[in-house]
Amino acid sequence: KNEVEQSPQNLTAQEGEFITINCSYSVGISALHWLQQHPGGGIVSLFMLSSGKKKHGRLIATINIQEKHSSLHITASHPRDSAVYICAVRMDSNYQLIWGAGTKLIIKP
Amino acid sequence: DVKVTQSSRYLVKRTGEKVFLECVQDMDHENMFWYRQDPGLGLRLIYFSYDVKMKEKGDIPEGYSVSREKKERFSLILESASTNQTSMYLCASSGGPGTDVVLETQYFGPGTRLLVL
């Protein structure tokens, strides 16, 4: 079993829809990252969370430490949001990140 | 803005060739990382370095070596390339002066897509 599980693996939605991507993990963590990867490979860090909720524009990330679960939400989705969204957790015992396999999001006009 | 650059966006090499992938960061970061990314597997850590001349094995170091002679540069070396090393290789850096180690962000380069024939 992977230590970081993302769901869904693939998501296709219409422009304007509210999007939720989930990340569950099974290890003790000190921080959780959400990243975005566009076609062509470039990866951008979106959020880094250790508790609670963060908001940046139309993106919202939440984390529940007790339930070992985080969600990434996109409001008023747009085709330019189409990308792979990756969850990664930093274990509380070392420097390394454990990566989820990613969620491929396609927003249709 | 942090800038992480990789020497090539695309590389085609033959089986058995020695391959060098270079990564340079310009933000005085302490830590540098090499990952490979394959469909369905996510990012897997090959090696990382937390200081000049220091290196640590990641999850899949076999078939790879690294070199960090200068703080800003981290090289990944495939001593004898094999077809199963065809992949996207991503370099990242983190941890500038005064950074909170727990909450530091990794900054990624654009990636090098390597094809080994």
XYZ file of C-alpha atoms in Angstrom:
226
model
C 0.000 0.000 0.000
C 1.311 3.435 -0.921
C 1.955 5.757 1.967
C 0.365 8.635 0.037
C -2.828 7.989 -1.893
C -4.521 10.508 -4.151
C -8.018 10.381 -5.532
C -9.276 10.516 -8.120
C -6.475 9.522 -10.475
C -8.195 11.297 -13.350
C -10.844 13.979 -13.301
C -12.610 15.679 -16.202
C -14.983 18.551 -15.492
C -16.693 21.438 -17.222
C -15.485 24.994 -16.916
C -16.898 26.629 -13.801
C -17.269 23.479 -11.747
C -15.989 23.209 -8.182
C -13.124 20.726 -8.087
C -11.937 18.608 -5.168
C -8.815 16.467 -5.162
C -8.059 14.309 -2.143
C -4.870 13.103 -0.519
C -4.642 10.549 2.266
C -1.480 9.443 3.976
C -0.532 6.791 6.493
C 2.644 8.149 8.095
C 3.347 10.830 10.666
C 4.093 14.050 8.858
C 5.442 17.490 9.605
C 4.086 19.156 6.467
C 2.085 18.457 3.332
C 2.654 20.021 -0.069
C 0.345 20.482 -3.030
C 2.058 21.000 -6.366
C 0.912 21.576 -9.921
C 2.555 20.125 -12.995
C 1.654 21.395 -16.435
C 2.244 19.505 -19.680
C 5.932 19.835 -20.503
C 7.038 18.922 -17.007
C 7.364 22.168 -15.026
C 6.295 21.768 -11.390
C 5.074 24.650 -9.267
C 4.524 24.541 -5.544
C 0.989 25.659 -4.672
C 0.696 25.184 -0.933
C 2.591 23.935 2.047
C 0.450 23.030 5.046
C 1.061 21.794 8.526
C -2.438 22.510 9.839
C -5.734 24.183 8.995
C -6.485 25.809 5.695
C -4.789 28.045 3.142
C -6.301 30.019 0.273
C -4.671 31.535 -2.770
C -6.921 32.980 -5.420
C -9.316 30.246 -6.543
C -7.321 27.519 -4.808
C -8.017 26.289 -1.300
C -6.086 23.600 0.556
C -7.161 22.016 3.812
C -5.558 19.441 6.049
C -6.911 17.319 8.887
C -3.946 15.973 10.814
C -6.020 13.593 12.957
C -7.660 12.002 9.926
C -4.416 12.095 7.880
C -6.227 13.710 4.987
C -5.895 16.812 2.836
C -8.023 18.267 0.076
C -7.255 20.698 -2.713
C -10.236 22.660 -4.004
C -10.508 24.780 -7.133
C -13.416 27.183 -7.394
C -14.780 28.463 -10.723
C -12.501 26.075 -12.619
C -11.002 27.164 -15.919
C -9.334 25.251 -18.773
C -5.981 26.736 -17.755
C -6.332 24.793 -14.474
C -5.833 21.599 -16.488
C -2.728 19.977 -15.063
C -1.538 17.166 -12.840
C -1.926 17.969 -9.155
C 0.482 16.227 -6.831
C 0.347 15.752 -3.082
C 3.589 15.173 -1.181
C 4.144 14.719 2.550
C 7.254 15.396 4.569
C 7.743 12.718 7.144
C 8.336 13.942 10.665
C 11.466 11.800 10.942
C 13.632 12.976 8.039
C 14.029 15.449 5.189
C 12.494 13.388 2.461
C 9.166 13.877 0.762
C 6.846 11.006 -0.056
C 4.934 11.649 -3.236
C 1.479 10.740 -4.393
C 1.021 9.538 -7.957
C -0.859 12.665 -8.976
C -4.344 13.541 -10.166
C -4.745 14.476 -13.806
C -7.329 17.229 -14.118
C -8.884 18.289 -17.415
C -11.243 21.244 -17.494
C -13.318 21.443 -20.673
C -14.550 24.798 -21.990
C 12.285 34.470 -7.985
C 14.004 31.163 -7.443
C 15.429 29.736 -10.590
C 16.364 26.114 -11.090
C 17.737 25.252 -14.492
C 18.527 21.927 -16.078
C 21.058 21.543 -18.847
C 18.769 19.895 -21.388
C 15.028 19.598 -21.952
C 15.378 16.521 -24.166
C 18.152 13.944 -24.515
C 18.479 10.838 -26.648
C 21.237 8.418 -25.700
C 22.241 4.891 -26.593
C 22.407 1.947 -24.206
C 25.767 1.873 -22.437
C 26.525 5.564 -22.857
C 27.525 7.672 -19.885
C 24.983 10.427 -19.344
C 25.373 13.647 -17.372
C 22.369 15.681 -16.264
C 23.214 19.063 -14.800
C 21.132 21.187 -12.436
C 21.902 24.706 -11.265
C 20.044 26.845 -8.723
C 20.623 30.518 -8.052
C 19.123 30.984 -4.571
C 21.919 29.742 -2.333
C 19.846 26.695 -1.381
C 21.390 24.079 0.886
C 19.471 21.069 -0.385
C 19.247 19.718 -3.908
C 17.346 16.699 -5.188
C 17.127 14.491 -8.243
C 13.850 12.714 -9.029
C 12.569 10.627 -11.863
C 8.942 10.659 -12.868
C 7.239 7.819 -14.654
C 3.549 7.447 -15.551
C 1.522 6.030 -12.693
C 4.455 6.058 -10.272
C 4.710 9.713 -9.334
C 8.022 11.231 -8.385
C 10.689 8.959 -6.972
C 13.754 10.309 -5.245
C 17.064 9.118 -6.685
C 19.602 11.074 -4.624
C 19.693 14.237 -2.619
C 22.398 16.474 -1.213
C 22.190 18.708 1.838
C 25.593 20.334 1.456
C 28.558 20.581 -0.887
C 30.195 17.178 -1.365
C 27.473 15.527 0.714
C 25.014 13.086 -0.816
C 22.366 10.683 0.380
C 20.646 7.855 -1.446
C 16.971 8.234 -2.098
C 14.490 5.507 -2.933
C 15.973 4.334 -6.245
C 19.711 5.103 -6.403
C 20.714 1.978 -8.325
C 22.313 2.788 -11.664
C 22.877 6.428 -10.755
C 25.525 8.528 -9.069
C 25.663 12.209 -8.206
C 28.178 14.971 -7.725
C 27.941 18.219 -5.788
C 31.242 20.056 -6.020
C 29.669 23.510 -5.762
C 26.663 24.620 -3.762
C 24.701 25.785 -6.784
C 25.273 22.723 -8.976
C 24.070 19.125 -8.586
C 24.847 16.593 -11.281
C 23.167 13.261 -11.926
C 25.266 10.646 -13.692
C 24.107 7.504 -15.433
C 27.304 5.480 -15.644
C 25.966 3.124 -18.305
C 22.544 4.112 -19.545
C 19.924 1.412 -19.914
C 16.516 1.468 -21.566
C 14.751 1.268 -18.195
C 16.279 4.642 -17.354
C 14.146 6.291 -20.033
C 12.180 8.792 -17.972
C 11.559 12.406 -17.047
C 14.246 13.630 -14.651
C 13.450 16.520 -12.354
C 15.861 18.493 -10.215
C 14.750 20.504 -7.185
C 16.321 22.666 -4.527
C 15.243 23.916 -1.118
C 16.421 25.494 2.063
C 17.893 28.934 1.717
C 19.506 30.823 4.587
C 17.109 31.119 7.514
C 14.555 28.731 6.042
C 12.262 26.815 8.374
C 13.422 23.286 7.655
C 10.022 21.751 8.399
C 8.074 24.013 6.106
C 10.540 24.570 3.306
C 9.334 24.332 -0.258
C 11.139 22.506 -3.006
C 11.590 24.474 -6.213
C 11.721 22.457 -9.391
C 13.532 22.778 -12.669
C 11.717 22.264 -15.986
C 12.781 18.633 -16.278
C 14.878 16.631 -18.723
C 13.130 14.009 -20.792
C 15.683 11.246 -21.429
C 15.213 8.543 -24.023
C 17.649 5.631 -23.972
C 17.614 3.564 -27.147
